[in-house]
Amino acid sequence: MELKQIPPLHTLRIERIRATINRAHIFVHSLILLALLYYRASWLFFFLTSHSHSWTLTLTWFLLLTSELTLSFIWLLCSAYRWRPVSRVAFPERLSNDHQLPVIDVFICTADPEKEPPLHVMNTVLSAMALDYPAEKLWVYLSDDGGAAITLYAMKQAFSFAKVWLPFCRKYGVRTTCPNAYFSEEDGQIRSAEFLNGREKMKSMYEAFKEQVEKAEEMGFIGDDNLNKKAKQDGASLIEVIGQKGLEDHDQMPHLVYVRREKRPTHPHNFKAGALNVLLRVSGLLSNGSYILVLDCDMYSNDPTSAKAAMCFHLDPTLSPTLAFVQFPHIFHNISPNDIYGCQQRDAFKIWWYGCDGLNGPILSGSGFYMKREALYGIAPGMELPKDLIQRRQWFGSSNELLKTLRPDYKCNAENGLLQEAHLLASCNYETGTKWGKQVGFLYDSVVEDVMTGTRLHCRGWNSVYYNPPRPQFLGSSPINLNDVLVQYKRWTSGLLEIAFSRYSPLPYGIMSGHSILHTMCLSYPASMPFYCVFGLCYATVPQLCLLNGISLYPKVSDPWFAIFLAVFISGSCQHLFEVLHTGGSFRMWWNEQRIWMVKSISASFFGCLDVATRTIGVKRVDFGLTSKVIEKDQVDRYSNEVFDFQGASLILVPVVTSSMLNMVALIGGVWRVIAEGNYSELMVQLSLTFFIIICSYPIIEAIVIRKDAARVPPLITFLSIICTVVLLSLGFIVFAM
C-alpha cells in the first residue's frame, strides 16, 4: 500500500539566470576596480619615491586612494547579496487543523504620543488582532514607553471597537484589516446589499471611535502634560489586560495587554530593545507564545494570512530546528511616485534579502518578522539551556515563575495572580546582573538592535527565511521631509558603526564563529555602510579644490587609463539601473536613488560617525532620535509632487549644502581655467564629476536660490554653509600654494 505524499508547505526556487548575470558582472567589475586601484597606487608610490613632488599632491592622491579602497571594499561585501538569489512561495491553506497551531505573541512598541499619534498606533493594534489565526492563540502586547494615559485610554476604546470590527472582517473576508486604511479606499468588489449596509454601519462606528480618541484630551483623559513628561522619564510599571474578562479565555477575541515598564533616570532603559525584552518576559509569563511577531507602531498588518504563511516555514520539520525568524519586507503606503528620499529601501527588500535567503537567510529588519522565542534565549540550535538553577538565574533573573516557563513541558495557565509577578519582570532593576541584552533577548550593544541581534543569531548557527508574497503583508509610513529622513539615517548609521567597532563586529566575529564567508560578507555590509562618508566627503571636496588650483587627479582623455575610470562609472551605473528597472522602478527612481545616496553619505553618515565619536569620548549621551509620524498637509503636498522639503531642517544639512556651494564655485572656476589655459583634456574628469554632483544637488541649490516658501533651506543653514565653503576654499588655496 502506497503512502499518501504530504504536499509541501512551501517551495524554493533558485534564480539561476539572475545569479549568472550577477556573477558575470561581479567578475568584470572586480577586474576594472583592480586596474583602477593599481593605477592610483602606482602613482602614489611614484610620488612617495620621487622628491620632485610636493607633499600636498602626495597627500591628495593618498586621500583618493583611501576613499576608492573604502568604496571598493564596501562594494565587494555588497556583491555577496547577488551571488545566489532565491524566491519562495508558501501555502498556508495546507496547514493542519487550527487547534494544532502554536501560540503567537504580537509585540508593538510606542514611545511618544506626540510623534506617534495614538489613533495610528491603535490602527496597528486592531490590524494585529484581526490576523487570520485562532483567537485563543493570539496575544497582542503594546509597550508604551511614553507612559501616556491617552495610550491606555485609546487601547480600551480600541478593544471595544474590535468586538465589532473583528467579526465584520471574518464574516466578509476583509483583507485590509487596518480600519483607517480600509475605509480610506474603495472596496472594488461587487458586494451584496447586506455587506454595503454593514460597511456603512462599521464606518460610522469607526468614526465614533476615532472621534473619541482624538478628543480624549478635551475629555480630560490625558491629564497634566508635566506629569506625563515626568511619567515618561520616571514612572512605575503598569500592566493591564484590556477587557472585562481579564485573563479569562476569550472565545472570539485575542487577548490585548498594555505594558508600561518602570523607567528611572538613574537606570538605562536601552530604547526599543529594552522595551522588547520586557515584553518578552511579561509575555513569557502570561502567554508564552512559541513565536513572536514584532511590529513598529506605524506598520500595520495588510494581510491577515501572514501568521499562517510564517508558520509554513516555522512548522516545516526540515527547516524548523535551525530557523530563528521569518522576515517579511518593509513596504510603505505613502511613498512618492519615484521615491525621492529612497525610503522604500528598494535595494534591501527587492535585491539584497533575496540573495541573503539563498545563503543562510536575511538580516533581521526591525519589524514585520516572526521570531522563534527559543532563539532569543541565548543558545545555539539543538542546545539546551543551563539546567543548574543558579546559572539559569544568572541568565534570566530571579523570577521563579519566569524560570518555570523555560521548561519544555511547561503549560501556560494565565491567572490574575501572575500580574504582580509580571510587574517585577517590568521593573528597571530586574535585568541587573543577568544576561538580558547581552546574550538573552534583543541585544543592547547598538541602537539598531535588530541588526545586532540578527547577526548574533546567525553566528550562533540559526538561519532565517525571507518571504515576499504578491500582496504586501505589512504596510508602514515613511518620513516625508528631508530632515526626518536624514535624522533617521543618522541614527541607523551611528548604530551600525557601534556594531562595526564592537566585539561582535560581523566580519571578524562571523569568520571566527565558523560562519560561511559569503553570508558573513552579507552580515558585514550594513556595518560598513557608515564608511560611505569617507568616499562621499572626499569626492565632494578634494577633486573640486584641485580643479580650482589646476591640479589634475585623473588620466587625460587621450590616456588609455581614462577608459578604466569611465568603465567603472558605466559598469556601476548600468548595474544599478538594471536592478531598479527589473524591480519595477523607473529611470527617475534610479536618478533619485543616486542623488539621495550622495546626500545621505555626505550628511547623515558623517554626523552618524561624529555622533559615535563624541559618545566614545563621553561628550554626548545616546539619543534614539525618534522620527515624527505626525503628517502635515503642506508636507504631504510637497512630497506627493516630489519637491524636496527642507522645512525644520537642522544642522545635519550643513555638509551637503556646503558641498553644493563648493561644487558650484569649482565648476565656474574650473570652466574659466579650462578656457584660459586650454587644459580640458587633463581636467575633464574633475569637471564632469563636479557637474554630476551639481546636478544631484539641484534641489538644494534651487531651495537656496529660487524657492521662497516654507520648505526652503533655512537662512541659518545657508549662512553656516557659506562660512564653511569660504573656509574650505581658503584652506585649499593655502595648502596647494605651499
XYZ file of C-alpha atoms in Angstrom:
738
model
C 0.000 0.000 0.000
C 1.470 3.356 -1.053
C 1.690 6.125 1.477
C -0.032 9.348 0.533
C 2.524 12.069 -0.101
C 2.011 15.164 2.032
C 2.199 18.328 -0.103
C 4.952 20.757 0.951
C 4.071 23.845 2.952
C 6.403 25.979 0.838
C 8.706 25.851 -2.187
C 12.050 27.443 -3.004
C 13.328 28.443 -6.442
C 16.894 29.482 -7.251
C 17.003 32.445 -9.651
C 19.695 30.929 -11.886
C 19.563 33.495 -14.703
C 19.878 36.404 -12.288
C 22.664 34.624 -10.423
C 24.608 34.036 -13.668
C 24.262 37.674 -14.742
C 25.240 38.893 -11.286
C 28.327 36.680 -11.082
C 29.497 37.721 -14.534
C 29.164 41.374 -13.585
C 30.979 40.820 -10.282
C 33.895 39.246 -12.149
C 34.157 42.013 -14.767
C 33.675 44.867 -12.302
C 36.292 43.376 -9.957
C 38.887 43.365 -12.747
C 38.117 47.001 -13.577
C 38.399 48.021 -9.930
C 41.729 46.231 -9.568
C 43.053 48.111 -12.591
C 41.858 51.448 -11.167
C 43.423 50.755 -7.771
C 46.666 49.679 -9.449
C 46.772 52.978 -11.364
C 46.141 55.005 -8.207
C 48.604 53.023 -6.040
C 51.385 53.063 -8.649
C 51.231 56.843 -8.976
C 51.145 57.241 -5.200
C 54.233 55.047 -4.940
C 55.896 57.210 -7.589
C 55.132 60.367 -5.608
C 56.446 58.807 -2.403
C 59.736 57.778 -4.007
C 60.157 60.951 -6.039
C 61.389 64.118 -4.342
C 60.189 66.370 -7.153
C 56.550 66.463 -5.983
C 55.069 68.354 -3.048
C 53.664 66.649 -0.007
C 50.257 68.184 -0.711
C 49.963 66.330 -4.017
C 51.068 63.097 -2.356
C 48.502 63.589 0.416
C 45.794 64.299 -2.164
C 46.477 61.046 -4.007
C 46.578 59.174 -0.695
C 43.124 60.521 0.209
C 41.738 59.479 -3.163
C 43.268 56.006 -2.891
C 41.835 55.630 0.622
C 38.341 56.632 -0.482
C 38.459 54.371 -3.566
C 39.746 51.454 -1.494
C 36.934 52.036 1.009
C 34.277 52.123 -1.700
C 35.730 49.031 -3.416
C 35.739 47.071 -0.148
C 32.129 48.047 0.601
C 31.137 47.062 -2.946
C 32.874 43.686 -2.515
C 30.875 42.975 0.640
C 27.651 44.019 -1.093
C 28.354 41.740 -4.070
C 27.708 38.701 -1.843
C 23.989 39.598 -1.866
C 23.874 38.929 -5.593
C 25.601 35.550 -5.582
C 22.628 33.206 -5.102
C 19.206 34.919 -5.120
C 16.207 32.704 -4.383
C 12.443 33.179 -4.123
C 9.858 31.331 -2.033
C 6.160 30.510 -2.142
C 4.146 29.496 0.943
C 0.887 27.526 1.025
C -0.882 28.423 4.285
C -4.031 26.587 3.166
C -2.077 23.323 3.568
C -1.550 23.809 7.292
C -3.153 21.289 9.607
C -6.079 21.974 11.899
C -6.069 25.332 13.684
C -6.095 23.588 17.060
C -2.570 22.315 16.375
C -1.120 25.749 15.649
C 1.227 27.267 18.259
C 0.539 30.417 20.274
C 1.746 33.686 18.741
C 2.540 36.824 20.731
C 2.490 40.164 18.885
C 4.802 42.915 20.169
C 4.103 46.561 19.274
C 6.158 49.427 20.710
C 5.327 53.107 21.011
C 7.305 55.787 22.806
C 5.816 59.240 22.319
C 2.134 60.067 21.710
C 3.090 63.432 20.232
C 5.237 61.922 17.483
C 3.291 58.655 17.234
C -0.416 59.593 17.394
C -2.406 57.075 19.470
C -5.022 56.686 16.723
C -2.355 55.456 14.288
C -0.966 53.096 16.917
C -4.444 51.689 17.618
C -4.963 51.004 13.923
C -1.841 48.855 14.032
C -3.133 47.114 17.171
C -6.505 46.398 15.551
C -4.890 45.013 12.406
C -2.770 42.678 14.544
C -5.815 41.480 16.486
C -7.523 40.689 13.159
C -4.874 38.209 11.994
C -6.336 35.036 10.481
C -5.356 32.915 13.441
C -7.202 31.170 16.283
C -8.226 33.938 18.684
C -7.360 31.903 21.766
C -3.791 31.504 20.436
C -3.155 35.162 19.651
C -1.963 37.691 22.221
C -1.255 41.318 21.342
C 1.066 43.324 23.610
C 1.626 47.070 23.396
C 4.658 48.596 25.089
C 4.068 52.242 25.992
C 7.402 53.854 26.797
C 5.714 57.239 26.738
C 3.700 56.308 29.811
C 0.779 58.365 28.457
C -2.728 57.995 29.833
C -4.100 58.675 26.353
C -2.484 55.491 25.038
C -4.113 53.299 27.682
C -7.445 55.018 27.121
C -7.133 54.551 23.364
C -6.386 50.841 23.874
C -9.551 50.353 25.867
C -11.570 52.099 23.178
C -9.815 50.028 20.506
C -10.715 46.816 22.312
C -14.377 47.864 22.415
C -14.312 48.656 18.705
C -12.545 45.350 17.984
C -15.565 43.471 19.338
C -17.496 44.546 16.234
C -14.594 45.071 13.808
C -13.121 41.565 14.049
C -16.403 39.714 13.410
C -17.042 42.013 10.433
C -13.619 41.195 8.959
C -14.109 37.452 9.484
C -17.638 37.411 8.080
C -16.814 39.232 4.848
C -13.205 38.126 4.369
C -11.756 41.627 4.716
C -8.027 41.533 3.970
C -7.183 45.160 4.752
C -7.809 44.811 8.476
C -6.433 48.222 9.420
C -9.664 50.271 9.770
C -8.191 53.581 8.664
C -6.683 52.042 5.519
C -9.818 50.020 4.780
C -12.208 52.961 4.970
C -9.813 55.193 3.025
C -10.128 53.061 -0.106
C -12.982 51.757 -2.196
C -13.846 48.085 -1.775
C -13.690 47.485 -5.536
C -15.788 44.287 -5.471
C -19.392 43.548 -6.306
C -20.991 43.109 -2.898
C -24.415 42.350 -1.501
C -26.692 44.980 -0.031
C -26.153 43.370 3.364
C -22.425 43.941 3.114
C -22.808 47.538 1.936
C -25.111 48.325 4.834
C -22.774 46.607 7.254
C -19.798 48.515 5.860
C -21.508 51.871 6.273
C -22.519 50.989 9.826
C -18.972 49.862 10.592
C -17.551 53.061 9.113
C -19.806 55.129 11.353
C -18.651 53.147 14.375
C -15.016 53.672 13.380
C -15.581 57.402 13.017
C -17.088 57.441 16.504
C -14.067 55.534 17.866
C -11.744 57.910 16.019
C -13.506 60.953 17.422
C -13.313 59.556 20.968
C -9.547 59.110 20.730
C -8.867 62.435 19.050
C -10.976 64.315 21.608
C -9.587 62.426 24.579
C -7.525 65.412 25.733
C -10.573 67.663 25.770
C -12.469 64.971 27.695
C -9.810 65.004 30.416
C -8.265 61.568 29.883
C -4.717 62.707 29.340
C -4.067 64.682 32.478
C -1.343 67.217 33.133
C 1.367 67.436 30.460
C 4.108 67.948 33.014
C 3.024 64.814 34.862
C 3.053 62.871 31.608
C 6.591 64.037 30.828
C 7.667 63.041 34.324
C 5.993 59.641 33.933
C 7.880 59.116 30.679
C 11.209 59.568 32.456
C 10.396 58.388 35.939
C 7.397 56.104 36.326
C 6.363 52.818 37.882
C 5.393 49.835 35.767
C 1.805 49.204 34.776
C 0.464 46.039 33.167
C -3.190 45.699 32.325
C -5.082 43.065 30.368
C -7.679 45.033 28.434
C -11.280 43.874 28.559
C -13.760 42.874 31.230
C -12.779 39.215 31.141
C -9.209 39.978 32.079
C -7.102 36.851 31.844
C -10.042 34.515 31.289
C -10.324 32.694 28.000
C -11.699 34.729 25.092
C -13.717 32.718 22.599
C -13.646 35.179 19.730
C -11.237 37.912 20.837
C -7.454 37.786 21.096
C -6.026 38.976 24.389
C -4.853 42.582 24.427
C -2.254 43.608 27.025
C -0.972 47.077 27.880
C 2.596 47.181 29.256
C 4.363 50.198 30.677
C 7.744 49.256 32.080
C 9.310 51.002 35.032
C 11.698 53.779 33.982
C 14.030 55.743 36.227
C 16.535 58.424 35.178
C 19.301 56.581 37.036
C 18.808 53.374 35.050
C 19.489 52.908 31.330
C 16.321 51.829 29.542
C 18.003 50.713 26.267
C 15.339 52.146 23.982
C 13.359 49.730 21.776
C 15.492 46.693 22.659
C 14.767 47.236 26.358
C 11.046 47.550 25.686
C 11.028 44.358 23.601
C 12.849 42.424 26.317
C 10.270 43.499 28.897
C 7.541 42.284 26.545
C 9.480 39.034 26.074
C 9.493 38.409 29.821
C 5.929 39.545 30.514
C 4.517 37.559 27.600
C 6.517 34.516 28.696
C 4.620 34.647 31.960
C 1.130 35.342 30.577
C 1.003 33.505 27.249
C 4.474 32.116 26.476
C 3.858 32.086 22.729
C 6.298 29.915 20.822
C 6.580 32.597 18.147
C 6.654 36.380 18.290
C 5.569 38.913 15.698
C 7.278 42.288 16.131
C 5.670 45.362 14.547
C 6.539 49.037 14.573
C 3.642 51.114 15.818
C 3.159 52.626 12.341
C 3.402 49.332 10.413
C 0.009 47.675 10.260
C -0.961 44.213 9.062
C -2.159 44.448 5.463
C -2.959 40.761 5.031
C -4.319 38.602 7.875
C -2.727 35.463 6.392
C 0.836 36.480 7.321
C 0.794 34.441 10.553
C -0.100 31.201 8.807
C 2.307 31.981 5.968
C 5.123 32.321 8.503
C 4.067 29.072 10.167
C 4.538 27.301 6.809
C 8.255 27.779 7.385
C 8.422 27.529 11.165
C 6.456 24.256 11.260
C 8.412 22.602 8.447
C 10.424 19.845 10.194
C 13.277 20.236 7.691
C 13.663 23.960 8.478
C 12.304 24.401 11.994
C 15.241 23.072 14.088
C 17.541 25.907 12.956
C 15.022 28.545 11.802
C 15.085 31.662 14.023
C 12.772 34.026 12.154
C 10.779 34.677 9.008
C 11.286 38.198 7.687
C 8.684 39.996 5.575
C 9.612 43.119 3.567
C 9.006 46.655 4.765
C 6.640 48.313 2.316
C 5.339 51.839 2.815
C 1.958 53.120 1.716
C 2.926 56.796 1.500
C 5.945 56.649 -0.851
C 6.062 59.317 -3.579
C 5.749 58.039 -7.190
C 9.520 57.898 -7.702
C 10.612 57.710 -4.049
C 12.598 60.962 -3.896
C 14.129 60.179 -0.484
C 14.879 56.484 -1.074
C 12.695 55.489 1.889
C 11.371 52.311 0.274
C 14.789 50.682 0.778
C 14.295 49.022 -2.583
C 17.793 47.587 -2.742
C 17.410 45.798 0.604
C 13.932 44.329 0.216
C 13.956 43.667 -3.533
C 17.597 42.682 -4.094
C 19.731 42.010 -1.035
C 17.414 39.889 1.108
C 16.686 37.544 -1.812
C 20.434 36.947 -2.083
C 20.789 36.542 1.682
C 17.980 33.998 1.631
C 19.981 31.920 -0.834
C 22.796 31.633 1.705
C 21.665 31.470 5.353
C 18.825 33.955 5.390
C 18.201 37.714 5.598
C 19.292 40.090 8.327
C 16.719 40.963 10.974
C 14.974 44.135 9.843
C 13.309 45.656 12.893
C 9.652 44.995 12.096
C 7.443 42.537 10.252
C 9.169 39.333 11.379
C 8.004 36.184 13.169
C 10.682 35.148 15.662
C 11.026 31.813 17.450
C 11.056 32.562 21.184
C 13.654 29.878 21.850
C 16.136 31.613 19.508
C 16.146 34.681 21.790
C 17.213 32.668 24.828
C 20.924 32.832 24.010
C 21.512 29.275 22.829
C 22.507 27.669 19.539
C 20.081 25.387 17.652
C 19.745 21.990 19.299
C 21.445 23.141 22.505
C 19.731 23.097 25.881
C 19.539 25.877 28.422
C 21.671 25.513 31.557
C 19.995 23.053 33.900
C 21.591 24.458 37.027
C 19.098 26.761 38.794
C 21.780 29.247 39.883
C 23.092 29.541 36.338
C 19.595 29.997 34.962
C 19.031 32.842 37.415
C 22.282 34.416 36.247
C 20.899 34.292 32.719
C 17.217 35.118 33.167
C 16.903 36.784 36.583
C 15.376 35.865 39.905
C 11.741 35.258 38.948
C 10.842 31.639 39.679
C 7.678 31.974 37.623
C 9.687 33.077 34.580
C 12.142 30.211 35.070
C 9.224 27.774 35.057
C 8.286 28.931 31.543
C 11.670 27.735 30.265
C 10.801 24.083 30.850
C 9.879 22.204 27.648
C 6.840 20.655 29.353
C 5.559 23.962 30.742
C 1.839 24.563 30.232
C 0.828 28.202 30.368
C -2.038 28.809 32.775
C -2.671 32.538 32.861
C -4.060 33.707 36.158
C -4.667 37.116 37.606
C -2.144 36.362 40.334
C 0.634 36.408 37.745
C 0.176 40.132 37.067
C 2.042 41.008 40.263
C 4.950 38.842 39.125
C 4.741 40.489 35.707
C 5.300 43.876 37.345
C 8.530 42.524 38.797
C 9.643 41.475 35.310
C 8.928 45.010 34.038
C 10.940 46.724 36.782
C 14.079 48.626 35.849
C 16.244 46.635 38.298
C 15.266 43.185 37.089
C 17.993 42.858 34.454
C 20.826 43.865 36.793
C 23.426 41.108 36.965
C 21.731 38.983 34.278
C 22.453 38.262 30.621
C 19.439 40.171 29.337
C 20.559 42.365 26.456
C 23.995 40.742 26.417
C 23.213 37.180 25.434
C 19.496 36.749 26.110
C 16.742 38.618 24.264
C 17.285 41.580 21.975
C 20.804 42.929 22.366
C 21.749 46.329 23.784
C 25.120 46.968 22.148
C 23.618 49.205 19.466
C 20.574 51.419 18.834
C 19.912 49.241 15.776
C 19.083 46.258 17.951
C 17.646 44.333 15.016
C 20.915 44.142 13.065
C 22.957 43.312 16.164
C 20.526 40.622 17.333
C 20.163 39.095 13.863
C 23.931 38.965 13.372
C 24.447 37.180 16.688
C 21.678 34.698 15.882
C 23.218 33.814 12.531
C 26.692 33.454 14.012
C 25.284 31.088 16.658
C 24.049 28.809 13.890
C 20.467 29.978 13.415
C 19.049 30.551 9.942
C 16.277 32.795 8.667
C 13.840 32.994 5.750
C 12.767 35.908 3.575
C 9.234 35.774 2.235
C 7.801 38.414 -0.100
C 4.328 37.361 -1.316
C 2.494 39.259 -4.075
C 0.286 41.120 -1.596
C 2.214 43.216 0.960
C 1.758 41.613 4.358
C 2.630 44.761 6.303
C 2.442 48.437 5.355
C 4.146 51.278 7.167
C 4.613 55.019 6.817
C 7.909 56.661 5.907
C 9.246 60.163 6.655
C 8.151 62.723 4.078
C 10.606 65.560 4.679
C 14.347 65.557 4.180
C 15.291 66.415 7.745
C 13.374 63.437 9.199
C 14.921 61.148 6.569
C 18.439 62.277 7.447
C 17.849 62.117 11.204
C 16.576 58.562 10.848
C 19.517 57.584 8.640
C 21.942 59.216 11.094
C 20.529 57.055 13.896
C 20.953 53.948 11.763
C 24.481 54.993 10.817
C 25.564 55.537 14.407
C 24.049 52.199 15.419
C 25.736 50.341 12.576
C 29.063 51.962 13.428
C 28.664 50.787 17.024
C 28.315 47.264 15.658
C 31.350 47.674 13.381
C 33.597 48.572 16.338
C 32.063 46.195 18.882
C 33.431 42.823 19.922
C 30.764 41.322 17.666
C 31.848 43.136 14.506
C 30.266 40.908 11.835
C 33.313 40.276 9.637
C 35.806 39.011 12.250
C 33.086 37.576 14.515
C 31.448 35.680 11.657
C 34.748 34.226 10.464
C 35.803 33.196 13.986
C 32.361 31.618 14.526
C 32.885 29.379 11.505
C 30.113 31.094 9.557
C 30.134 30.856 5.768
C 32.263 33.517 4.072
C 29.580 34.727 1.669
C 26.933 35.119 4.347
C 29.463 36.762 6.669
C 30.019 39.319 3.908
C 26.265 39.888 3.785
C 26.147 40.411 7.552
C 29.148 42.755 7.370
C 27.842 45.060 4.667
C 25.358 47.028 6.856
C 28.119 47.658 9.416
C 30.326 49.030 6.623
C 27.723 51.452 5.247
C 28.700 54.339 7.580
C 32.066 54.453 5.826
C 30.395 55.705 2.660
C 31.014 59.129 4.190
C 34.768 58.643 3.634
C 34.224 58.326 -0.101
C 31.408 60.892 -0.251
C 33.205 63.673 1.620
C 36.480 63.070 -0.211
C 34.980 63.035 -3.702
C 32.766 66.033 -2.943
C 35.682 68.262 -1.882
C 39.201 67.143 -2.877
C 38.832 66.963 -6.704
C 36.984 70.290 -6.653
C 39.691 72.108 -4.692
C 42.295 70.631 -7.006
C 40.250 71.737 -10.019
C 40.288 75.338 -8.789
C 44.059 75.121 -8.430
C 44.596 73.478 -11.830
C 45.808 70.158 -10.405
C 44.840 67.045 -12.373
C 43.988 63.898 -10.422
C 42.818 61.688 -13.274
C 44.214 60.495 -16.634
C 43.891 62.631 -19.747
C 41.098 61.765 -22.164
C 43.730 60.500 -24.618
C 45.351 58.264 -21.975
C 44.296 54.562 -22.136
C 43.826 54.633 -18.342
C 40.942 57.073 -18.837
C 38.886 54.137 -20.141
C 39.247 52.393 -16.738
C 37.625 55.265 -14.827
C 34.906 55.543 -17.465
C 34.292 51.776 -17.318
C 33.907 51.803 -13.529
C 31.269 54.536 -13.734
C 29.372 52.875 -16.595
C 29.527 49.397 -15.015
C 28.237 50.536 -11.618
C 25.552 52.812 -13.061
C 24.272 50.213 -15.527
C 24.031 47.545 -12.835
C 22.092 49.916 -10.587
C 19.798 50.994 -13.433
C 19.145 47.373 -14.444
C 18.188 46.418 -10.880
C 15.882 49.421 -10.488
C 14.072 48.655 -13.750
C 13.993 44.908 -13.015
C 12.299 45.513 -9.661
C 9.574 47.702 -11.147
C 11.234 51.111 -10.803
C 11.793 53.848 -13.354
C 14.687 55.858 -14.730
C 13.611 58.747 -12.489
C 13.706 56.465 -9.439
C 17.224 55.392 -10.405
C 18.301 59.021 -10.534
C 16.603 59.787 -7.204
C 18.456 56.909 -5.561
C 21.786 58.169 -6.918
C 21.032 61.629 -5.585
C 19.815 60.667 -2.126
C 22.757 58.269 -1.701
C 25.110 61.207 -2.179
C 23.115 63.397 0.214
C 22.982 60.706 2.922
C 26.681 59.856 2.555
C 27.819 63.458 2.922
C 25.449 64.486 5.701
C 23.749 61.711 7.703
C 26.614 59.209 7.540
C 29.107 61.890 8.544
C 27.013 63.032 11.516
C 26.388 59.413 12.498
C 30.131 58.808 12.665
C 30.594 62.087 14.556
C 27.847 61.057 16.972
C 29.629 57.793 17.824
C 32.963 59.602 18.215
C 31.532 62.150 20.673
C 29.833 59.405 22.682
C 33.035 57.391 22.788
C 34.901 60.231 24.489
C 31.958 60.912 26.804
C 30.872 64.245 25.321
C 27.344 63.149 24.374
C 24.797 60.603 25.576
C 22.978 58.140 23.341
C 19.869 59.596 21.683
C 17.370 57.387 19.884
C 16.165 60.278 17.684
C 12.550 59.203 17.187
C 11.105 60.377 13.864
C 7.710 62.020 13.866
C 4.689 60.174 12.438
C 2.528 63.307 12.528
C 1.573 64.357 8.993
C 1.003 67.953 7.852
C -0.977 68.678 4.697
C 1.610 71.050 3.195
C 4.320 68.451 3.650
C 2.169 65.778 2.035
C 1.502 68.019 -0.972
C 5.187 68.798 -1.483
C 6.151 65.146 -1.077
C 3.454 63.959 -3.492
C 4.763 66.462 -6.054
C 8.311 65.170 -5.389
C 9.597 68.504 -4.141
C 12.448 68.408 -1.630
C 11.169 69.681 1.710
C 13.705 71.457 3.925
C 11.172 72.669 6.485
C 12.506 72.214 10.008
C 15.969 71.438 8.666
C 18.713 71.104 11.289
C 22.492 71.346 11.208
C 22.622 67.913 9.641
C 22.115 69.643 6.277
C 25.201 71.868 6.547
C 27.691 69.406 4.946
C 25.551 68.732 1.878
C 24.654 72.421 1.377
C 28.331 73.317 1.761
C 29.225 70.655 -0.795
C 26.692 72.082 -3.245
C 28.122 75.589 -2.893
C 31.708 74.380 -3.182
C 30.943 72.436 -6.344
C 29.200 75.457 -7.882
C 32.272 77.614 -7.254
C 34.560 74.829 -8.503
C 32.592 74.392 -11.727
C 32.666 78.113 -12.507
C 36.350 78.382 -11.622
C 37.196 75.175 -13.451
C 35.469 76.247 -16.671
C 37.237 79.605 -16.524
C 40.608 77.883 -16.039
C 39.993 75.456 -18.917
C 39.057 78.313 -21.241
C 42.026 80.397 -20.155
C 44.651 77.626 -20.161
C 43.177 75.176 -22.669
C 43.853 72.101 -20.481
C 40.430 70.486 -20.922
C 41.869 67.014 -21.543
C 43.638 66.992 -18.157
C 40.714 68.321 -16.096
C 37.841 66.671 -17.975
C 37.129 64.004 -15.314
C 37.127 66.535 -12.473
C 34.858 68.876 -14.423
C 32.476 66.002 -15.171
C 32.481 64.864 -11.529
C 31.766 68.388 -10.316
C 28.968 68.811 -12.839
C 27.458 65.457 -11.807
C 27.424 66.471 -8.130
C 25.797 69.803 -9.015
C 23.035 68.007 -10.923
C 22.495 65.744 -7.913
C 22.408 68.833 -5.699
C 19.984 70.781 -7.857
C 17.046 70.550 -5.367
C 19.313 72.049 -2.703
C 20.585 74.820 -4.968
C 17.009 75.550 -6.045
C 15.870 75.716 -2.403
C 18.619 78.237 -1.650
C 18.450 80.483 -4.713
C 14.938 80.218 -6.152
C 12.367 78.980 -3.663
C 10.870 81.371 -1.122
C 8.253 79.135 0.511
C 8.336 77.457 3.919
C 10.239 74.457 2.537
C 13.322 76.446 1.501
C 16.690 75.911 3.158
C 16.616 77.911 6.423
C 18.736 81.094 6.361
C 20.865 79.884 9.276
C 21.827 76.709 7.395
C 22.645 78.784 4.308
C 24.759 81.213 6.350
C 26.730 78.450 8.101
C 27.260 76.665 4.779
C 28.635 79.850 3.180
C 31.112 80.182 6.044
C 32.160 76.530 5.672
C 32.560 76.965 1.903
C 34.766 80.045 2.328
C 36.888 78.213 4.917
C 37.345 75.203 2.602
C 38.256 77.401 -0.359
C 40.747 79.353 1.734
C 42.357 76.196 3.077
C 42.540 74.787 -0.438
C 44.319 77.815 -1.835
C 46.705 77.977 1.145
C 47.579 74.266 1.106
C 48.133 73.993 -2.649
C 50.162 77.200 -2.685
C 52.709 75.675 -0.271
